[in-house]
Coordinates of C-alpha atoms in Angstrom, one line a residue:
X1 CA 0.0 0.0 0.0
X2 CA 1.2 3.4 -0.7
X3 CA 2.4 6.2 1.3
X4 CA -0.6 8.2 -0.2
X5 CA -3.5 5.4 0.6
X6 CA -2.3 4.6 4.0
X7 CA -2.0 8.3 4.8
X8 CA -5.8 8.1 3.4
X9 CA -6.6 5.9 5.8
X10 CA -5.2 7.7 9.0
X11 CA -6.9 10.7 7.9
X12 CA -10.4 8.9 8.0
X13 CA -10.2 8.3 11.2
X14 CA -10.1 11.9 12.1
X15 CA -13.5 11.9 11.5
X16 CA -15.7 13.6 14.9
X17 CA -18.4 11.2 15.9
X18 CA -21.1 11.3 18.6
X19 CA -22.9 8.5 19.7
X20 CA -23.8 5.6 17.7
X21 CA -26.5 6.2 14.0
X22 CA -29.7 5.0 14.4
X23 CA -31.2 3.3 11.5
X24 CA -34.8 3.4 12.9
X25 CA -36.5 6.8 14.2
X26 CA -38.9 7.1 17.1
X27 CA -42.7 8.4 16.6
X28 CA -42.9 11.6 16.0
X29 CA -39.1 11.9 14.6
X30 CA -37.5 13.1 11.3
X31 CA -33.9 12.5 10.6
X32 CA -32.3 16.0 9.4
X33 CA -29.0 16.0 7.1
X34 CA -26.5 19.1 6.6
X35 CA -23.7 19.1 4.2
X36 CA -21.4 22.3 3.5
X37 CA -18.8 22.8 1.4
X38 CA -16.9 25.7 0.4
X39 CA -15.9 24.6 -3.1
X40 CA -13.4 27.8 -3.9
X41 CA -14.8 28.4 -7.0
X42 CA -14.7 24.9 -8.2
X43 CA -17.9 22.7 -9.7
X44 CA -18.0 19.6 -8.0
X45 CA -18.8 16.8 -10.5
X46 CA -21.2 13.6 -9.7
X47 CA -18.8 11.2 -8.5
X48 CA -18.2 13.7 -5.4
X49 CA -21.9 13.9 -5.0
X50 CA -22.2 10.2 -4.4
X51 CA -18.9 10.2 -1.9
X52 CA -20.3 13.0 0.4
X53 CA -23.7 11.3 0.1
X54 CA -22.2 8.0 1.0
X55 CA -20.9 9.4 4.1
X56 CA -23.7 11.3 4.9
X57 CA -26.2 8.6 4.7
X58 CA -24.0 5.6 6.1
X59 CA -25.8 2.7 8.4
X60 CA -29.0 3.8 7.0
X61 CA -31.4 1.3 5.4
X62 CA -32.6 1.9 2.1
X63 CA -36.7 2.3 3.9
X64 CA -38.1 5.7 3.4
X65 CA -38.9 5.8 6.8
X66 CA -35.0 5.8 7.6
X67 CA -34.0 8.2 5.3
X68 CA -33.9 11.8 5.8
X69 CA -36.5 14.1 5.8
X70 CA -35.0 17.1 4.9
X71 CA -31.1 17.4 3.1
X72 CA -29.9 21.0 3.5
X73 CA -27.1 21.9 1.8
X74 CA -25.3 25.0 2.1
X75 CA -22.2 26.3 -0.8
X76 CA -19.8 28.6 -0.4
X77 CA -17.5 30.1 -3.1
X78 CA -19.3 27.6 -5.9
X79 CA -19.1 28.5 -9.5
X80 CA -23.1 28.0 -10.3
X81 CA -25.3 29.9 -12.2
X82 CA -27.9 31.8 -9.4
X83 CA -31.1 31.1 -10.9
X84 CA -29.9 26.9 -11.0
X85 CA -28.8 26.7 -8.0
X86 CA -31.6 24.9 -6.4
X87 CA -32.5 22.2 -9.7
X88 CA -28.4 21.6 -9.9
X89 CA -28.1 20.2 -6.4
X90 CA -31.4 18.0 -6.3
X91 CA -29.8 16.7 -9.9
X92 CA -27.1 16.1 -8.8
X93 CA -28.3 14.4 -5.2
X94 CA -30.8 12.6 -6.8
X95 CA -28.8 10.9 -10.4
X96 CA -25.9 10.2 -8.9
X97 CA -26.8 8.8 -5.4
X98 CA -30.7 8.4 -5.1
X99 CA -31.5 7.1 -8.6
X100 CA -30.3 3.3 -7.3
X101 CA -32.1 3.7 -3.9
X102 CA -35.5 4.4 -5.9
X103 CA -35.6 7.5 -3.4
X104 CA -36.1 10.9 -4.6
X105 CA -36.0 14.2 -3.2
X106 CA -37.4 17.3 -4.3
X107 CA -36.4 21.3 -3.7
X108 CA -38.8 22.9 -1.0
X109 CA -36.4 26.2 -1.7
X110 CA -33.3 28.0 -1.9
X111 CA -31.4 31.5 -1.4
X112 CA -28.0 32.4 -2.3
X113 CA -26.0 35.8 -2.6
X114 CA -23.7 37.1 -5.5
X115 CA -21.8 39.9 -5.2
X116 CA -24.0 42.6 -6.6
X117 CA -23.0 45.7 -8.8
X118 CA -21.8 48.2 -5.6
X119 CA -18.5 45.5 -5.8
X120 CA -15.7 47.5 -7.7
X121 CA -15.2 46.2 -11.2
X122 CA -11.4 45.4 -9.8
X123 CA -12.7 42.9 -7.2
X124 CA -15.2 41.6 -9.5
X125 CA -12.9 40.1 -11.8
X126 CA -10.7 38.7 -8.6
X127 CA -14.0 37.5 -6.3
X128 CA -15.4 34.6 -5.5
X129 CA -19.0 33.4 -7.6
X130 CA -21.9 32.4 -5.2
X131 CA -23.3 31.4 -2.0
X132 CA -26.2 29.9 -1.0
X133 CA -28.3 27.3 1.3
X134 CA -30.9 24.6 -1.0
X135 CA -33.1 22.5 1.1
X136 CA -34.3 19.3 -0.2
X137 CA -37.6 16.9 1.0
X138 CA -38.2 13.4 0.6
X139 CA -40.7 13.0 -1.9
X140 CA -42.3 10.2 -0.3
X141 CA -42.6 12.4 2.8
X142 CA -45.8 13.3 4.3
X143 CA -44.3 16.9 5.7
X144 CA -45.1 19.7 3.6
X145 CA -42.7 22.8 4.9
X146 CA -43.1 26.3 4.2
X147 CA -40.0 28.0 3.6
X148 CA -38.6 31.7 4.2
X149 CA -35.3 33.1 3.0
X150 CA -33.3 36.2 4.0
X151 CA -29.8 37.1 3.1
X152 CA -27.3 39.7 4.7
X153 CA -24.1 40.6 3.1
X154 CA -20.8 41.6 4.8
X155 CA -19.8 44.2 2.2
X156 CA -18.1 46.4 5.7
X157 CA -15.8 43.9 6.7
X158 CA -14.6 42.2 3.2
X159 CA -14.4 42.4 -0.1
X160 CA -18.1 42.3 -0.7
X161 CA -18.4 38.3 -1.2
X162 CA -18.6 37.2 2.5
X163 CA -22.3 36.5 3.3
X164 CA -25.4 35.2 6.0
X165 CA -28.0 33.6 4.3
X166 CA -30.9 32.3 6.6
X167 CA -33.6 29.7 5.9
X168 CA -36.4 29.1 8.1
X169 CA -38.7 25.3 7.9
X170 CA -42.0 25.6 9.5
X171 CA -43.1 21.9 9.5
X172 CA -46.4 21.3 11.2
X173 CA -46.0 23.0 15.3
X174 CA -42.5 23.1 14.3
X175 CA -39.8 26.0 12.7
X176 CA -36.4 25.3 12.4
X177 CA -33.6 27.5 11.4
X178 CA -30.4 26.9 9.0
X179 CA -28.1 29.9 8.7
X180 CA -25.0 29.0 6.1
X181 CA -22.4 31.8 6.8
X182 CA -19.2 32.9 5.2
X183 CA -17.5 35.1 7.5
X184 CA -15.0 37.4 6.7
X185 CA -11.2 36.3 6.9
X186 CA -9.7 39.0 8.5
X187 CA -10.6 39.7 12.1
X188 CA -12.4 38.7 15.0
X189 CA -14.1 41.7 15.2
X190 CA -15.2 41.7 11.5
X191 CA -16.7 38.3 12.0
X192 CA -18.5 39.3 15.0
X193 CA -19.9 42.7 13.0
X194 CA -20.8 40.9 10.1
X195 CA -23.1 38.7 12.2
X196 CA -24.6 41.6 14.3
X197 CA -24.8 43.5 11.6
X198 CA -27.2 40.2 9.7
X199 CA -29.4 39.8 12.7
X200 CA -29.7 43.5 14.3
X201 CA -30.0 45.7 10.3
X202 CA -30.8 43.0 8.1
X203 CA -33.6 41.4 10.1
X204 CA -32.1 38.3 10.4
X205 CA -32.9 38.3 13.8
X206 CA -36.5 38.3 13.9
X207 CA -36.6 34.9 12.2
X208 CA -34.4 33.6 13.9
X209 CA -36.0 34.3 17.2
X210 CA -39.1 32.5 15.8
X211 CA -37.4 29.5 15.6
X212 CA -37.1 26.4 17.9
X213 CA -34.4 24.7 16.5
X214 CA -31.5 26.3 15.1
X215 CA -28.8 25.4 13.1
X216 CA -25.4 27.2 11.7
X217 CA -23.4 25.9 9.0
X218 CA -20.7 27.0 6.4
X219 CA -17.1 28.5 6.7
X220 CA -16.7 30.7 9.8
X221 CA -12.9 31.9 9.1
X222 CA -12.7 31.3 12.8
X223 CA -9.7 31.2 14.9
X224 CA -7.3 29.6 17.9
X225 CA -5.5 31.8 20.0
X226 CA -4.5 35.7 19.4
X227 CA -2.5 37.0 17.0
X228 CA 1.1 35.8 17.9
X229 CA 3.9 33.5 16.6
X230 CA 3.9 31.5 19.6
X231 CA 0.2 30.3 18.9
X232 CA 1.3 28.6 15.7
X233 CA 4.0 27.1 17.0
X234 CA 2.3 25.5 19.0
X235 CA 0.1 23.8 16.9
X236 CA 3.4 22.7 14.5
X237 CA 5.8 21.8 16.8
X238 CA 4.1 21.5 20.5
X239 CA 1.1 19.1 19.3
X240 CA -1.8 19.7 21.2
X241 CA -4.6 17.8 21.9
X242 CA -8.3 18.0 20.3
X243 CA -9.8 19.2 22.9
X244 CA -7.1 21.9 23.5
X245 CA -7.6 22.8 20.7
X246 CA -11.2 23.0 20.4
X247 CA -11.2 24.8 23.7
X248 CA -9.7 27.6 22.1
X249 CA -12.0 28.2 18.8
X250 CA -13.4 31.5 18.8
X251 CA -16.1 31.0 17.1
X252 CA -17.9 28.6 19.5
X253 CA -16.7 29.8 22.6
X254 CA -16.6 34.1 21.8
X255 CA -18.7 34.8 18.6
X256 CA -21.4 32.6 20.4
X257 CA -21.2 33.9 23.3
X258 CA -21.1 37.8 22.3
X259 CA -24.1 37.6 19.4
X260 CA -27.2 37.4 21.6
X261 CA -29.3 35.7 19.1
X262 CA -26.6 32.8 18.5
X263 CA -26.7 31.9 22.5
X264 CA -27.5 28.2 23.1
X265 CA -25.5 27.0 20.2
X266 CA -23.2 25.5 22.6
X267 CA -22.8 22.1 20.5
X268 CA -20.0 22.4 18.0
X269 CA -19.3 19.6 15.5
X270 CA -16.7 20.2 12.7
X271 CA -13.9 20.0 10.5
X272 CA -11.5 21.6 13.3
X273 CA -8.7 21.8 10.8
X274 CA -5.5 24.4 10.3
X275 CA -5.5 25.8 7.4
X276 CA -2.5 24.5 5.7
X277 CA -1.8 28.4 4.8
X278 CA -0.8 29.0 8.2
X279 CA 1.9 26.0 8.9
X280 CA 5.1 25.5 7.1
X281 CA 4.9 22.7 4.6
X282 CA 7.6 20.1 6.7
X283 CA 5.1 20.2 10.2
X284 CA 3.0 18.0 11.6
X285 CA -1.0 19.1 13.1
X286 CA -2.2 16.8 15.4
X287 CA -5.7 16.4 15.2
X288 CA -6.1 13.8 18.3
X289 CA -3.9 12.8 21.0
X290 CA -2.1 9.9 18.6
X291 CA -3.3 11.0 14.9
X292 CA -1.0 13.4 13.7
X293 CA -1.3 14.9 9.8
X294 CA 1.9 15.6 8.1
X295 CA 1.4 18.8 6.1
X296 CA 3.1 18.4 3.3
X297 CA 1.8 15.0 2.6
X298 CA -1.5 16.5 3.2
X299 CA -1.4 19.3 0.3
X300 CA 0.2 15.9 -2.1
X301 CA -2.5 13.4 -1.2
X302 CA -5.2 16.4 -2.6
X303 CA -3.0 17.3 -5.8
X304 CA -1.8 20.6 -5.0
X305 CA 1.4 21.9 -5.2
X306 CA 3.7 22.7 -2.7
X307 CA 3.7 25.6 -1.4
X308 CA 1.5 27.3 -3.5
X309 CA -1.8 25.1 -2.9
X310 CA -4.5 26.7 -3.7
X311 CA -3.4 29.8 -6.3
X312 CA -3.9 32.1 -3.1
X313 CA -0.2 31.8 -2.1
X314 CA 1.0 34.6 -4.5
X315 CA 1.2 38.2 -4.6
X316 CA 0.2 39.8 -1.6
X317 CA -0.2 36.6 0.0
X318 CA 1.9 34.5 2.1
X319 CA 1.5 30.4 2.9
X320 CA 2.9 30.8 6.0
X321 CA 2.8 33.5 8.3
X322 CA 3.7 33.5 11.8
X323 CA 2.3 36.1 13.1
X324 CA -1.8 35.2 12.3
X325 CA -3.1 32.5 14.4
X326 CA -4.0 29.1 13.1
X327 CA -7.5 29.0 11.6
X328 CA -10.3 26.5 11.7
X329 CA -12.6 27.0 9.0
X330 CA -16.0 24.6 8.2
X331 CA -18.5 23.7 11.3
X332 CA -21.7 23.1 12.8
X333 CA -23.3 24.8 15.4
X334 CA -26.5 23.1 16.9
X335 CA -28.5 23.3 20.5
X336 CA -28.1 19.8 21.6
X337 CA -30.7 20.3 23.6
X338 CA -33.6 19.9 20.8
X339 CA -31.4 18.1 18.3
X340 CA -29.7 14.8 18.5
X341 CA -26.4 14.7 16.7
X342 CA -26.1 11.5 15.3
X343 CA -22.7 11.9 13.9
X344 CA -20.7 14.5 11.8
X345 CA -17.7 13.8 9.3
X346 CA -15.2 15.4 7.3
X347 CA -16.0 13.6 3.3
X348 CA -11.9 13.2 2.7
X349 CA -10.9 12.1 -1.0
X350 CA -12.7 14.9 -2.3
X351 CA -10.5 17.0 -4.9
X352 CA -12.4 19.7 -6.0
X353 CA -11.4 22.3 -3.0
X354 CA -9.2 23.2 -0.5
X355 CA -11.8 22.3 1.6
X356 CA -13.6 19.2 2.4
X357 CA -17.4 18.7 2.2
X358 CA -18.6 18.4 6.4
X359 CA -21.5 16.1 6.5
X360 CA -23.6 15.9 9.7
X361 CA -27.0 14.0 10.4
X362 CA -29.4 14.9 13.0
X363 CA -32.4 14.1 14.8
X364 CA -35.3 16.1 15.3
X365 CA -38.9 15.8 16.7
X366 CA -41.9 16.8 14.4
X367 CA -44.6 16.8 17.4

């Protein structure tokens, strides 16, 4: 076996997951799956699809009754026409995973945010393409949700393409919340602004409030430690353990805490990852105790060149840099207290991004 596969294989197993899945549903339950994936401007084809469906939807029986009511998907930085958005994802979902389940699932709605024509032409050309949140049903479901979109966009504290989009599901006595974010890059302030800014001006906030269960997905930008040298070096050479390190994400533990609206999200589930931007190419991140990723191997097993991965390592940009602490980029944030987190996951073998698609499945009550 190659260096390549069995680094593969250790990298699967870095995977975060909760309890055991549950292939049958109580009375009264729904089963809930969220997918994001910030594709950086890439067009994920249908083998992809299938993979981060696979892992989704693992242990579950091919029964309707054990499949998901609800798929929400949310896209950041995907190179989509706007208006196809919605019928391009329930395509794609359904003929290249569904179609040999005999399951089909149909779009309830969608929003997404483009930069708009107040974005100088010279960051036009440069920027990102779109952003958005589609949710899917089960056609064989007997829920029939009504659906309200609102989108805010962080035009203060980026370059204009950093956005909130919000979706609320009112499903019988029920109204859940999805909000896909992607927060600005730059500060901690910024990202705390932006999402002030989405629920105080933009009246995020008033749906949200209405909801009883609430979700947050997408790419927060979020961060470990302040901005010093010593915080990266710690991650490269001192190794710390998950939970240290999850201890010190801003986003769950000060964003959270600091947005009114967003208290009770106190469950985080993600893709706790360095970018690879920050750490010099020959380190090592530990992502548990005994599970260690080698960097450089990393950016080789995904087809990048080293060290310019991603085409953003050029002018005016720097693949590592000291002196900006280590980021951690796609999440979940739930309530744990009215949803059940069956398990979340990190799709690896996906080549499309510099990120990786983070699957989670839920489950919810309906009564």
């Amino acid at each position: 076996m190659g260096s390549a596969s069995v680094f593969r294989n250790i990298v699967a197993l870095t995977c975060v997951a909760y309890g055991l899945s549950r292939s049958t549903l109580d009375k009264g339950s729904a089963r809930i799956v969220l997918l994001t994936w910030n594709l950086a401007d890439g067009f994920p084809d249908g083998a992809e699809i299938r993979q981060a469906m696979q892992f989704a939807l693992h242990g579950l029986p091919d029964d309707s009754s054990s499949l998901p009511e609800f798929i929400v998907i949310g896209l950041q930085e995907a190179n989509l026409p706007e208006q196809r958005i919605a019928q391009w994802v329930r395509d794609a979902i359904n003929d290249h995973y569904f179609k040999a389940r005999h399951t089909r699932y149909e779009v309830v709605g969608a929003a997404a945010s483009r930069w708009g024509g107040w974005i100088p032409r010279r960051f036009q050309e440069k920027g990102h393409f779109l952003s958005g949140i589609v949710v899917l049903r089960r056609e064989s479901s007997k829920v029939s949700p009504r659906m309200t979109a609102k989108t805010s966009y962080c035009r203060r504290w980026s370059r204009g393409e950093k956005a909130i989009t919000l979706v609320t599901l009112t499903a019988g006595p029920r109204r859940f919340c999805f909000l896909s974010a992607h927060l600005p890059s730059a500060t901690s302030d910024a990202r705390l602004a932006c999402l002030q800014h989405g629920f105080q001006h933009d009246e995020l906030g008033q749906l949200w409030d209405a909801c009883d269960t609430r979700f947050m997905i997408g790419d927060f930008n979020s961060r470990t430690g302040r901005t010093a040298a010593a915080h990266v070096f710690d991650i490269a050479d001192r190794r710390p353990s998950w939970d240290a390190l999850v201890a010190r994400d801003e986003m769950t533990h000060e964003l959270t805490g600091k947005v009114a609206h967003m208290r009770g999200l106190t469950g985080t589930a993600g893709l706790h990852r360095p970018t690879y931007k920050m750490l010099r190419h020959d380190s090592s991140v530990c992502l548990t105790a005994s599970t260690c990723v080698d960097v450089q191997r990393f950016l080789a097993v995904h087809r990048w060149d080293v060290p310019h991965a991603d085409g953003n390592c050029g002018e005016d940009r720097i693949c590592y840099d000291p002196t900006r602490p280590v980021s951690w980029t796609d999440q979940i944030l739930f309530d744990p207290d009215r949803a059940n987190l069956e398990f979340v996951a990190a799709v690896h073998g996906v080549h499309t991004s510099d990120h990786l698609p983070l699957a989670g499945r839920f489950t919810v009550d309906l009564d």
